[in-house]
Coordinates of C-alpha atoms and ligand atoms in Angstrom, one line a residue:
X945 CA 20.1 8.3 -53.6
X946 CA 21.1 8.7 -50.1
X947 CA 24.1 11.0 -49.5
X948 CA 25.8 9.2 -46.7
X949 CA 27.8 12.2 -45.9
X950 CA 25.2 14.7 -45.6
X951 CA 25.3 14.9 -41.7
X952 CA 28.9 16.2 -42.1
X953 CA 28.4 18.5 -45.0
X954 CA 27.1 21.5 -42.9
X955 CA 29.4 21.0 -39.8
X956 CA 31.2 24.2 -38.7
X957 CA 34.7 22.8 -38.4
X958 CA 36.2 24.1 -35.0
X959 CA 38.9 26.5 -35.7
X960 CA 37.8 27.2 -39.2
X961 CA 37.0 31.0 -39.8
X962 CA 33.7 31.1 -41.6
X963 CA 32.3 34.0 -43.4
X964 CA 28.6 33.9 -43.6
X965 CA 28.2 35.8 -46.8
X966 CA 30.1 32.9 -48.6
X967 CA 27.4 30.4 -47.6
X968 CA 24.3 29.9 -49.9
X969 CA 21.2 29.7 -47.8
X970 CA 19.7 28.3 -51.0
X971 CA 22.1 25.3 -51.3
X972 CA 20.5 21.9 -51.6
X973 CA 23.3 20.0 -53.0
X974 CA 23.4 17.1 -53.8
X975 CA 19.5 17.3 -54.4
X976 CA 17.6 19.5 -56.8
X977 CA 14.0 18.9 -55.9
X978 CA 11.8 18.0 -52.9
X979 CA 10.7 14.9 -54.7
X980 CA 14.1 13.4 -54.6
X981 CA 14.1 13.5 -50.9
X982 CA 10.6 12.4 -49.7
X983 CA 11.5 8.8 -49.3
X984 CA 14.8 9.7 -47.7
X985 CA 13.2 12.0 -45.1
X986 CA 10.6 9.3 -44.2
X987 CA 13.1 6.8 -43.8
X988 CA 15.2 9.3 -41.4
X989 CA 12.1 10.0 -39.5
X990 CA 11.3 6.4 -39.1
X991 CA 14.9 5.7 -37.8
X992 CA 14.5 8.7 -35.4
X993 CA 11.3 7.4 -34.0
X994 CA 13.1 4.0 -33.3
X995 CA 16.4 5.4 -32.2
X996 CA 14.4 7.8 -29.7
X997 CA 12.6 5.0 -28.2
X998 CA 15.9 3.1 -27.7
X999 CA 17.5 6.3 -26.2
X1000 CA 14.7 6.5 -23.8
X1001 CA 14.7 2.6 -23.0
X1002 CA 18.3 2.4 -22.4
X1003 CA 18.7 5.7 -20.4
X1004 CA 22.3 6.2 -20.6
X1005 CA 22.4 9.3 -22.8
X1006 CA 20.9 12.7 -23.2
X1007 CA 20.8 14.9 -26.2
X1008 CA 20.4 18.5 -26.5
X1009 CA 19.4 20.0 -29.9
X1010 CA 19.9 23.8 -30.0
X1011 CA 18.0 25.7 -32.8
X1012 CA 18.8 29.3 -33.7
X1013 CA 17.7 31.4 -36.5
X1014 CA 16.4 34.7 -37.7
X1015 CA 12.5 35.0 -37.6
X1016 CA 10.7 32.7 -40.2
X1017 CA 13.6 30.5 -40.8
X1018 CA 11.7 27.6 -39.4
X1019 CA 12.7 26.7 -35.7
X1020 CA 9.0 25.7 -34.9
X1021 CA 8.5 24.0 -38.2
X1022 CA 11.7 22.0 -38.0
X1023 CA 10.7 20.8 -34.5
X1024 CA 7.3 20.0 -35.9
X1025 CA 8.5 18.1 -38.8
X1026 CA 11.5 16.4 -37.6
X1027 CA 9.9 15.1 -34.3
X1028 CA 6.7 14.1 -35.5
X1029 CA 5.8 10.8 -34.6
X1030 CA 8.5 10.7 -31.7
X1031 CA 7.2 10.0 -28.3
X1032 CA 6.6 13.4 -26.7
X1033 CA 7.3 12.2 -23.3
X1034 CA 10.9 11.8 -24.1
X1035 CA 11.2 15.2 -26.1
X1036 CA 11.0 18.2 -23.9
X1037 CA 10.9 21.4 -25.9
X1038 CA 11.9 24.6 -24.3
X1039 CA 11.4 28.1 -25.9
X1040 CA 13.5 30.9 -24.5
X1041 CA 11.8 34.1 -24.5
X1042 CA 12.7 37.6 -23.1
X1043 CA 14.1 36.8 -19.6
X1044 CA 11.6 37.3 -16.7
X1045 CA 12.6 39.5 -13.8
X1046 CA 13.8 36.5 -11.9
X1047 CA 15.8 35.2 -14.7
X1048 CA 17.5 38.6 -15.5
X1049 CA 18.4 38.6 -11.7
X1050 CA 20.5 35.5 -12.3
X1051 CA 23.5 35.0 -14.5
X1052 CA 22.3 34.1 -18.1
X1053 CA 23.1 30.4 -18.0
X1054 CA 20.8 29.9 -15.0
X1055 CA 17.7 29.4 -16.7
X1056 CA 19.4 27.3 -19.5
X1057 CA 21.1 24.9 -17.2
X1058 CA 17.8 24.1 -15.6
X1059 CA 16.3 23.2 -18.8
X1060 CA 19.1 20.8 -20.0
X1061 CA 17.6 17.4 -20.8
X1062 CA 18.2 14.7 -18.2
X1063 CA 19.2 11.2 -19.2
X1064 CA 17.0 9.3 -21.7
X1065 CA 15.8 12.7 -23.1
X1066 CA 16.1 14.3 -26.5
X1067 CA 15.5 17.8 -25.4
X1068 CA 15.2 20.8 -27.8
X1069 CA 16.0 24.4 -27.4
X1070 CA 13.9 26.8 -29.3
X1071 CA 16.4 29.7 -29.1
X1072 CA 19.0 29.4 -26.2
X1073 CA 21.7 30.9 -24.3
X1074 CA 23.1 32.1 -27.8
X1075 CA 20.5 34.9 -27.5
X1076 CA 22.8 36.3 -25.0
X1077 CA 25.4 36.8 -27.6
X1078 CA 22.9 37.6 -30.5
X1079 CA 20.0 39.7 -29.5
X1080 CA 21.7 41.1 -26.5
X1081 CA 24.7 42.1 -28.5
X1082 CA 22.8 43.6 -31.4
X1083 CA 20.5 45.6 -29.0
X1084 CA 23.4 46.6 -26.7
X1085 CA 21.5 45.1 -23.8
X1086 CA 24.9 44.8 -21.9
X1087 CA 28.3 46.2 -22.9
X1088 CA 30.6 44.6 -25.3
X1089 CA 33.2 43.7 -22.6
X1090 CA 30.3 41.7 -20.9
X1091 CA 29.0 39.8 -24.0
X1092 CA 32.4 39.3 -25.5
X1093 CA 33.4 37.1 -22.5
X1094 CA 30.4 34.9 -23.1
X1095 CA 31.8 32.9 -25.8
X1096 CA 34.4 31.4 -23.6
X1097 CA 31.9 30.9 -20.7
X1098 CA 29.5 29.1 -23.1
X1099 CA 32.2 26.8 -24.3
X1100 CA 33.1 26.0 -20.7
X1101 CA 29.6 25.4 -19.9
X1102 CA 28.9 23.2 -22.8
X1103 CA 32.0 21.3 -22.2
X1104 CA 30.9 20.7 -18.6
X1105 CA 27.6 19.4 -20.0
X1106 CA 29.3 17.1 -22.5
X1107 CA 31.7 15.7 -19.8
X1108 CA 28.5 14.9 -17.8
X1109 CA 26.7 12.7 -20.4
X1110 CA 24.8 15.4 -22.6
X1111 CA 25.6 15.3 -26.4
X1112 CA 25.0 18.7 -27.9
X1113 CA 24.1 19.5 -31.4
X1114 CA 23.5 23.0 -32.5
X1115 CA 21.9 24.1 -35.8
X1116 CA 21.8 27.7 -37.2
X1117 CA 18.9 27.7 -39.7
X1118 CA 20.3 30.0 -42.1
X1119 CA 17.8 31.9 -44.6
X1120 CA 18.5 34.8 -47.0
X1121 CA 17.0 38.2 -46.2
X1122 CA 14.9 37.8 -49.6
X1123 CA 13.5 34.7 -48.4
X1124 CA 12.5 36.3 -44.9
X1125 CA 10.9 39.0 -46.9
X1126 CA 8.6 36.4 -48.9
X1127 CA 7.8 34.5 -45.7
X1128 CA 6.9 37.6 -43.8
X1129 CA 4.7 38.6 -46.7
X1130 CA 3.0 35.3 -46.9
X1131 CA 2.3 35.6 -43.0
X1132 CA 0.8 39.0 -43.8
X1133 CA -1.3 37.7 -46.7
X1134 CA -2.8 34.9 -44.7
X1135 CA -5.2 35.5 -41.8
X1136 CA -4.4 32.3 -40.3
X1137 CA -0.7 33.3 -40.0
X1138 CA -1.3 36.7 -38.5
X1139 CA -0.9 35.3 -35.1
X1140 CA 2.8 34.6 -36.1
X1141 CA 3.3 38.2 -37.3
X1142 CA 4.8 40.6 -34.6
X1143 CA 5.5 44.2 -36.1
X1144 CA 8.6 44.2 -33.9
X1145 CA 10.1 41.4 -36.1
X1146 CA 10.5 44.2 -38.8
X1147 CA 12.8 45.9 -36.5
X1148 CA 15.0 42.9 -36.1
X1149 CA 14.8 42.6 -39.9
X1150 CA 16.1 46.1 -40.3
X1151 CA 19.1 45.0 -38.1
X1152 CA 19.9 42.0 -40.5
X1153 CA 23.6 42.8 -41.1
X1154 CA 24.2 43.2 -37.3
X1155 CA 22.7 40.0 -36.7
X1156 CA 24.7 38.2 -39.4
X1157 CA 27.7 39.6 -37.8
X1158 CA 26.7 38.3 -34.4
X1159 CA 25.8 34.9 -35.9
X1160 CA 29.2 34.7 -37.7
X1161 CA 31.1 35.5 -34.4
X1162 CA 29.1 33.1 -32.4
X1163 CA 29.6 30.2 -34.9
X1164 CA 33.3 31.0 -35.2
X1165 CA 33.8 31.2 -31.3
X1166 CA 31.6 28.4 -30.3
X1167 CA 31.8 25.5 -32.8
X1168 CA 33.9 23.2 -30.6
X1169 CA 34.8 19.5 -30.9
X1170 CA 32.5 18.6 -28.1
X1171 CA 29.5 21.0 -29.2
X1172 CA 29.8 21.7 -32.8
X1173 CA 27.6 24.0 -34.8
X1174 CA 25.8 22.9 -38.0
X1175 CA 25.1 25.8 -40.4
X1176 CA 21.9 24.6 -42.2
X1177 CA 21.0 26.1 -45.6
X1178 CA 17.3 26.8 -44.8
X1179 CA 15.8 28.5 -47.8
X1180 CA 14.4 25.2 -48.9
X1181 CA 12.3 23.7 -46.0
X1182 CA 12.7 20.2 -47.3
X1183 CA 16.6 20.4 -47.3
X1184 CA 16.4 22.0 -43.8
X1185 CA 14.4 19.2 -42.5
X1186 CA 16.4 16.4 -44.0
X1187 CA 19.7 17.7 -42.9
X1188 CA 18.6 18.2 -39.4
X1189 CA 16.9 15.0 -39.1
X1190 CA 20.0 13.3 -40.6
X1191 CA 22.4 14.8 -38.0
X1192 CA 20.2 13.7 -35.2
X1193 CA 19.9 10.3 -36.5
X1194 CA 23.4 9.7 -37.2
X1195 CA 24.4 11.0 -33.7
X1196 CA 21.8 8.6 -32.1
X1197 CA 23.2 5.8 -34.1
X1198 CA 26.8 6.5 -33.1
X1199 CA 25.8 5.8 -29.6
X1200 CA 25.4 2.1 -30.5
X1201 CA 22.7 1.7 -27.9
X1202 CA 21.2 -1.5 -26.9
X1203 CA 17.7 -2.5 -25.7
X1204 CA 18.0 -3.0 -22.0
X1205 CA 17.7 -6.5 -20.5
X1206 CA 14.4 -7.2 -18.6
X1207 CA 14.4 -6.4 -15.0
X1208 CA 13.3 -10.0 -14.2
X1209 CA 13.9 -13.3 -15.6
X1210 CA 11.1 -13.7 -18.2
X1211 CA 12.0 -17.0 -19.4
X1212 CA 9.5 -19.2 -17.6
X1213 CA 6.9 -16.6 -17.6
X1214 CA 3.5 -17.7 -18.7
X1215 CA 0.4 -15.5 -18.8
X1216 CA -2.6 -17.1 -17.6
X1217 CA -5.9 -17.0 -19.4
Ligands
AMP2501 P1 9.7 34.0 -30.2 O1 10.8 33.1 -30.4 O2 9.1 34.7 -31.5 O3 8.7 33.7 -29.3 O4 10.4 35.4 -29.6 C1 11.2 35.4 -28.5 C2 11.9 36.6 -28.3 O5 12.6 36.7 -27.0 C3 12.8 36.9 -29.4 O6 12.5 38.3 -29.9 C4 14.1 36.7 -28.7 O7 15.1 37.6 -29.3 C5 13.7 37.3 -27.2 N1 14.9 36.6 -26.4 C6 15.1 35.4 -26.2 N2 16.2 35.1 -25.3 C7 16.5 36.4 -24.9 C8 17.5 37.2 -24.1 N3 18.4 36.3 -23.4 N4 17.6 38.3 -24.0 C9 16.7 39.3 -24.7 N5 15.8 38.7 -25.6 C10 15.8 37.3 -25.6
MG2502 MG1 8.7 35.7 -33.3

């Protein structure tokens, strides 16, 4: 049965003080099993394909989907599953890596702003400016007085974007430390997945608690009415995919878009043999 409030269930309410340890990454309410959602997910994906075409055709809005997560939580897989079937021309995906020399010579939002999707685009950030209050904080890459000012800067930046026609949806795909262990082990056990395994990821895993603290602060400081966070329980891949798809679909539906009128009067047009 379709839960019509699913897209609101995992919204981090602005102003709410959230404790990550109270959130169950294995939560799949109101569903118990993958089989219950297969059809729902297929419906959402079909709707998404149509709404994205409309977004592209109408050309009035742009949507920015931000994905953040610990390793193995499924940033890449979510993009692959949720956006499969969508016209790739309208869906630029940007992956943010360790900044280059040129990027680091600029302010941390410089590279981000350039990648913000333009009108008619549904753009995805695989990692984002949030790395600048996550990895950067955990590894002390800049002093605390520098990163701690960034929450307000990010809120102002995102407000600027939304006031200029960008709708921002931010997802934290939340897995448990145990689940990460299973997934890392699965990568280790399968030669086809070795390419995904970086020994350095184990160093990040060892810093799990510090990362959770950094995520908790980021969610609490930057879930705003104009750019809210969704805290997605991601231990179950099917629930993760369903909730992310649903939030995007409901957002696009909320635009109440219309197919554009043809540029020319088509009423008398006859196509000759
Ligand atoms: P991956 O997503 O597995 O390709 O890894 C990208 C790596 O780049 C991750 O370890 C991120 O933490 C790192 N990264 C992304 N943005 C930044 C940043 N602003 N500063 C430092 N490291 C970053
Ligand atoms: Mg990685």
